[in-house]
Short mmCIF file of C-alpha atoms in Angstrom, two decimals:
data_model
loop_
_atom_site.label_atom_id
_atom_site.label_comp_id
_atom_site.label_asym_id
_atom_site.label_seq_id
_atom_site.Cartn_x
_atom_site.Cartn_y
_atom_site.Cartn_z
CA MET A 1 47.28 -178.56 -96.84
CA GLY A 2 45.78 -178.60 -100.32
CA THR A 3 46.14 -175.88 -102.91
CA MET A 4 43.22 -173.72 -103.94
CA GLN A 5 42.36 -173.84 -107.63
CA ALA A 6 41.95 -170.23 -108.69
CA LEU A 7 41.24 -170.68 -112.39
CA ASP A 8 39.45 -173.17 -114.58
CA LEU A 9 40.64 -173.54 -118.17
CA TYR A 10 38.09 -174.60 -120.78
CA ALA A 11 39.48 -175.66 -124.14
CA GLY A 12 38.24 -177.27 -127.32
CA PRO A 13 39.93 -180.35 -128.71
CA ILE A 14 42.48 -178.47 -130.87
CA ALA A 15 43.46 -176.02 -128.13
CA ARG A 16 43.51 -178.78 -125.52
CA GLN A 17 45.88 -180.88 -127.60
CA ARG A 18 48.20 -177.93 -128.19
CA ILE A 19 48.26 -176.94 -124.52
CA ALA A 20 48.89 -180.53 -123.46
CA GLN A 21 51.85 -180.71 -125.84
CA PHE A 22 53.44 -177.28 -125.43
CA GLY A 23 51.73 -175.66 -122.46
CA LEU A 24 49.80 -172.39 -122.65
CA GLN A 25 52.12 -169.84 -124.27
CA PRO A 26 51.56 -166.08 -124.77
CA ARG A 27 52.03 -166.46 -128.53
CA ASP A 28 49.00 -168.78 -128.64
CA ILE A 29 46.58 -166.05 -127.57
CA GLY A 30 44.70 -164.47 -130.47
CA VAL A 31 41.60 -163.07 -128.73
CA ILE A 32 40.85 -161.84 -125.21
CA PRO A 33 37.15 -161.21 -124.45
CA GLY A 34 36.44 -159.04 -121.41
CA ALA A 35 32.87 -159.66 -120.27
CA ALA A 36 30.38 -157.41 -118.49
CA GLY A 37 29.77 -157.42 -114.73
CA GLY A 38 31.31 -154.77 -112.45
CA PRO A 39 32.28 -156.88 -109.39
CA LYS A 40 33.55 -159.62 -111.70
CA GLY A 41 35.65 -157.07 -113.58
CA LEU A 42 37.21 -155.82 -110.35
CA LEU A 43 38.10 -159.37 -109.35
CA LEU A 44 39.92 -159.90 -112.63
CA LEU A 45 42.05 -156.75 -112.47
CA ALA A 46 44.85 -158.64 -110.73
CA LEU A 47 44.90 -161.07 -113.65
CA ASP A 48 44.82 -158.13 -116.08
CA ARG A 49 47.92 -156.65 -114.46
CA PHE A 50 49.81 -159.89 -114.98
CA LEU A 51 48.59 -160.56 -118.52
CA PHE A 52 49.15 -157.09 -119.96
CA GLY A 53 52.02 -156.05 -117.73
CA GLN A 54 54.13 -159.21 -117.98
CA TRP A 55 52.88 -162.26 -119.83
CA LEU A 56 51.71 -160.81 -123.16
CA ALA A 57 54.53 -158.25 -123.09
CA THR A 58 56.97 -161.03 -123.98
CA THR A 59 55.55 -161.42 -127.52
CA ASN A 60 54.98 -159.12 -130.49
CA HIS A 61 52.04 -160.78 -132.23
CA PRO A 62 48.64 -159.03 -132.69
CA VAL A 63 45.82 -159.72 -130.22
CA ASP A 64 42.14 -158.78 -130.55
CA LEU A 65 40.61 -157.37 -127.36
CA VAL A 66 36.82 -157.60 -127.22
CA GLY A 67 35.03 -155.84 -124.36
CA ALA A 68 31.50 -155.15 -123.15
CA SER A 69 30.62 -152.84 -120.25
CA ILE A 70 33.41 -152.89 -117.64
CA GLY A 71 35.14 -155.42 -119.89
CA ALA A 72 35.44 -152.69 -122.54
CA TRP A 73 36.97 -150.33 -119.95
CA ARG A 74 39.43 -153.07 -118.93
CA MET A 75 40.43 -153.95 -122.49
CA ALA A 76 40.89 -150.28 -123.45
CA THR A 77 43.05 -149.84 -120.34
CA GLY A 78 45.21 -152.76 -121.43
CA CYS A 79 46.11 -150.75 -124.55
CA LEU A 80 47.69 -147.94 -122.51
CA SER A 81 51.41 -147.66 -121.93
CA ASP A 82 52.33 -148.86 -118.43
CA PRO A 83 49.12 -150.93 -118.17
CA VAL A 84 49.85 -152.01 -114.59
CA ALA A 85 49.64 -148.43 -113.33
CA ALA A 86 46.58 -147.86 -115.52
CA PHE A 87 44.79 -150.87 -114.02
CA ASP A 88 45.69 -149.64 -110.53
CA ARG A 89 43.96 -146.36 -111.33
CA LEU A 90 40.95 -148.11 -112.88
CA GLU A 91 40.50 -150.10 -109.68
CA HIS A 92 40.80 -146.98 -107.53
CA ASP A 93 38.44 -144.90 -109.67
CA TYR A 94 35.82 -147.64 -109.85
CA VAL A 95 35.84 -148.40 -106.12
CA HIS A 96 35.85 -144.74 -105.08
CA GLN A 97 32.96 -143.59 -107.23
CA HIS A 98 30.84 -141.24 -105.12
CA TYR A 99 27.65 -139.37 -105.92
CA ALA A 100 26.68 -136.53 -103.61
CA LEU A 101 22.94 -136.71 -102.91
CA ALA A 102 20.68 -133.79 -102.16
CA PRO A 103 18.85 -133.79 -98.79
CA GLY A 104 16.08 -136.38 -98.93
CA GLN A 105 17.44 -137.97 -102.12
CA LYS A 106 17.80 -141.74 -101.71
CA ARG A 107 19.88 -142.57 -104.77
CA PRO A 108 21.56 -140.74 -107.66
CA THR A 109 19.57 -140.13 -110.81
CA ALA A 110 20.54 -141.64 -114.15
CA ASP A 111 21.42 -138.14 -115.38
CA MET A 112 23.73 -137.60 -112.42
CA VAL A 113 25.50 -140.95 -112.82
CA SER A 114 25.92 -140.49 -116.59
CA GLU A 115 27.32 -136.99 -116.25
CA GLN A 116 29.86 -137.93 -113.59
CA PHE A 117 30.85 -141.19 -115.26
CA GLY A 118 31.43 -139.30 -118.52
CA ARG A 119 33.69 -136.83 -116.72
CA ASN A 120 35.59 -139.69 -115.10
CA LEU A 121 36.24 -141.35 -118.47
CA LEU A 122 37.43 -138.07 -119.96
CA ALA A 123 39.86 -137.64 -117.07
CA PHE A 124 40.99 -141.27 -117.20
CA TYR A 125 41.82 -141.29 -120.93
CA GLY A 126 42.57 -137.57 -121.25
CA GLY A 127 45.33 -137.12 -123.82
CA ARG A 128 45.83 -140.89 -124.11
CA VAL A 129 43.22 -142.04 -126.63
CA GLY A 130 45.94 -142.12 -129.26
CA GLU A 131 47.72 -144.83 -127.26
CA VAL A 132 44.65 -147.01 -127.54
CA LEU A 133 43.88 -146.37 -131.20
CA GLY A 134 47.48 -146.62 -132.33
CA HIS A 135 48.65 -149.60 -130.31
CA SER A 136 51.08 -151.65 -132.36
CA ARG A 137 49.65 -155.02 -131.31
CA TYR A 138 46.27 -154.73 -129.62
CA ARG A 139 43.10 -154.28 -131.69
CA LEU A 140 40.26 -153.08 -129.52
CA HIS A 141 36.58 -153.91 -130.16
CA ILE A 142 34.04 -152.12 -127.92
CA VAL A 143 30.63 -153.81 -127.87
CA THR A 144 27.50 -151.65 -127.47
CA SER A 145 23.75 -152.26 -127.79
CA ARG A 146 21.89 -149.90 -130.14
CA GLY A 147 18.17 -149.42 -129.70
CA ARG A 148 15.84 -149.96 -132.66
CA HIS A 149 12.32 -148.71 -133.33
CA ILE A 150 10.77 -147.73 -129.98
CA LEU A 151 14.21 -147.92 -128.34
CA ALA A 152 15.79 -145.61 -130.91
CA ARG A 153 15.27 -142.77 -128.43
CA GLU A 154 15.25 -142.73 -124.65
CA GLN A 155 12.15 -140.63 -124.00
CA GLY A 156 9.26 -141.06 -121.57
CA LEU A 157 7.93 -144.60 -121.56
CA ARG A 158 9.82 -145.66 -124.67
CA ALA A 159 12.69 -147.29 -122.77
CA PRO A 160 10.56 -149.20 -120.21
CA MET A 161 8.16 -150.43 -122.89
CA GLY A 162 10.98 -151.27 -125.29
CA TYR A 163 12.98 -153.23 -122.74
CA LEU A 164 9.86 -155.10 -121.64
CA GLY A 165 9.40 -156.14 -125.26
CA ALA A 166 13.07 -157.06 -125.58
CA PHE A 167 12.90 -159.15 -122.39
CA LEU A 168 9.83 -161.05 -123.56
CA THR A 169 11.13 -161.74 -127.06
CA ASN A 170 14.54 -162.78 -125.72
CA ALA A 171 12.79 -165.29 -123.48
CA VAL A 172 11.37 -166.88 -126.63
CA HIS A 173 14.46 -166.71 -128.85
CA ARG A 174 17.69 -164.71 -128.69
CA LYS A 175 17.59 -163.61 -132.33
CA ALA A 176 14.07 -162.25 -131.82
CA MET A 177 15.52 -159.58 -129.51
CA GLY A 178 17.12 -158.16 -132.64
CA ALA A 179 13.81 -156.45 -133.35
CA TRP A 180 14.52 -154.18 -130.37
CA LEU A 181 18.31 -154.03 -130.11
CA GLU A 182 21.33 -154.69 -132.28
CA ARG A 183 25.00 -155.23 -131.51
CA VAL A 184 27.23 -152.37 -132.67
CA VAL A 185 30.98 -152.92 -132.32
CA PHE A 186 33.44 -150.02 -132.42
CA SER A 187 36.81 -151.30 -133.66
CA THR A 188 40.21 -149.64 -133.82
CA PRO A 189 41.54 -148.65 -137.25
CA THR A 190 43.72 -151.03 -139.18
CA SER A 191 46.66 -150.24 -141.43
CA PRO A 192 45.89 -148.01 -144.45
CA ALA A 193 47.42 -150.61 -146.76
CA SER A 194 44.61 -153.05 -145.98
CA GLY A 195 41.97 -150.70 -147.38
CA ALA A 196 39.65 -151.41 -144.44
CA PRO A 197 38.55 -148.63 -142.04
CA CYS A 198 38.80 -150.84 -138.96
CA ALA A 199 40.17 -154.15 -137.79
CA PRO A 200 37.99 -157.13 -138.78
CA LEU A 201 35.83 -158.61 -136.06
CA PRO A 202 37.43 -161.68 -134.48
CA PHE A 203 34.10 -163.46 -134.05
CA ALA A 204 31.28 -164.65 -136.27
CA CYS A 205 28.18 -162.43 -136.51
CA ASP A 206 25.58 -164.94 -137.68
CA ASP A 207 24.24 -165.31 -134.14
CA TYR A 208 22.77 -161.83 -133.86
CA ARG A 209 22.15 -158.63 -135.81
CA THR A 210 25.55 -156.82 -135.86
CA ARG A 211 27.12 -153.63 -137.19
CA GLN A 212 30.75 -152.53 -137.06
CA VAL A 213 31.94 -148.92 -136.80
CA ALA A 214 35.47 -147.51 -136.89
CA LEU A 215 36.67 -146.38 -133.47
CA THR A 216 38.13 -142.87 -133.67
CA ALA A 217 39.30 -140.10 -131.37
CA SER A 218 35.92 -138.39 -131.74
CA ASN A 219 33.79 -141.39 -130.77
CA PHE A 220 36.07 -143.24 -128.34
CA ASN A 221 34.65 -141.75 -125.13
CA PRO A 222 30.98 -141.87 -126.24
CA ALA A 223 31.36 -145.48 -127.40
CA LEU A 224 33.07 -146.56 -124.18
CA GLN A 225 30.50 -144.77 -122.03
CA ALA A 226 27.68 -146.33 -124.04
CA SER A 227 29.15 -149.80 -123.52
CA CYS A 228 28.99 -149.15 -119.75
CA SER A 229 25.53 -147.50 -119.70
CA ILE A 230 23.24 -149.88 -117.82
CA PRO A 231 19.61 -149.04 -118.69
CA PHE A 232 17.82 -146.95 -116.04
CA VAL A 233 21.07 -146.61 -114.03
CA LEU A 234 22.75 -144.43 -116.66
CA ARG A 235 21.29 -142.61 -119.64
CA ALA A 236 21.77 -143.96 -123.12
CA VAL A 237 24.39 -142.23 -125.27
CA HIS A 238 22.70 -140.78 -128.34
CA ASN A 239 24.06 -140.24 -131.84
CA ILE A 240 27.67 -141.35 -131.46
CA PRO A 241 29.88 -139.71 -134.12
CA GLY A 242 30.46 -141.92 -137.14
CA ALA A 243 27.82 -144.45 -136.07
CA PRO A 244 24.16 -144.90 -137.06
CA SER A 245 21.89 -142.49 -135.21
CA GLY A 246 20.01 -143.65 -132.14
CA ALA A 247 20.42 -144.59 -128.50
CA TYR A 248 23.31 -146.78 -127.38
CA TRP A 249 23.37 -148.79 -124.16
CA ASP A 250 25.46 -151.31 -122.24
CA GLY A 251 27.16 -153.92 -124.41
CA GLY A 252 26.24 -156.52 -121.81
CA ILE A 253 22.60 -156.38 -122.90
CA THR A 254 23.34 -158.24 -126.11
CA ASP A 255 26.59 -159.90 -125.00
CA TYR A 256 26.92 -160.22 -121.24
CA HIS A 257 29.27 -163.21 -121.26
CA LEU A 258 30.75 -162.61 -124.74
CA HIS A 259 30.24 -166.30 -125.42
CA LEU A 260 30.81 -165.89 -129.16
CA ASN A 261 32.18 -167.97 -132.01
CA TYR A 262 35.79 -166.81 -132.32
CA PRO A 263 37.25 -168.01 -135.63
CA ALA A 264 40.71 -167.09 -134.31
CA ALA A 265 40.35 -170.01 -131.90
CA THR A 266 41.04 -172.37 -134.82
CA ARG A 267 44.62 -171.08 -134.96
CA SER A 268 45.06 -169.87 -131.41
CA VAL A 269 43.48 -169.88 -127.98
CA ALA A 270 40.73 -167.42 -127.12
CA MET A 271 41.54 -166.56 -123.52
CA ASP A 272 38.15 -165.88 -121.94
CA LEU A 273 38.49 -163.36 -119.11
CA VAL A 274 34.99 -163.93 -117.83
CA ALA A 275 35.57 -165.36 -114.32
#
């Protein structure tokens, strides 16, 4: 009876040579991207439990965690103490989401989903945001999509018209979608001695219009909710504290697969938790 191959490893020439010589070691991991996609994220929670609960716990080197949508929720959860229990709760809370519908109502409204999801995040991270922001090793980067021009506000027909324009321009060229949306990354603070307000991004930003904002206790929940706010399913999160004004949506709009240029991969392996 043959064995089932559960994972495929993709490596560039430098990483491939190192793995062939020494094997894949926890100390080699410099970046972990957690991509968008709810069902995919649930599938990877078992791997998350192993990585954060056992494998990476054997080292003390810094690791950048980049997340979009449910990937941001997963990566933020990995920063909590006792991450295995935290991932168990994430799985339970995600699977058991329930929205009570009024008689005759076929599906929950975007307002209803946003309100309940926001409450769930507040309960999930209640009193524990400091664990995420002050983690001694993990540097979290939450990816969101900020609307520009007509998408700067979610009102009336602005969102449908704006996303139609974004879809059409993206079909022509990815960078052209930057006229409608930009990538905004909320990053945990770095040490005061460095003089920088937040940890440097672990990927190049020449592919798409990008801003970086310091992740703080006051904007953690809004930023994380925004990164999970699928257009028309949830409402955009407006005017996040410390960030440029406007409407913020799901980070998967600009970076669904998080297939980015990670400079850290030149000195370490970027472990891509995409599926």
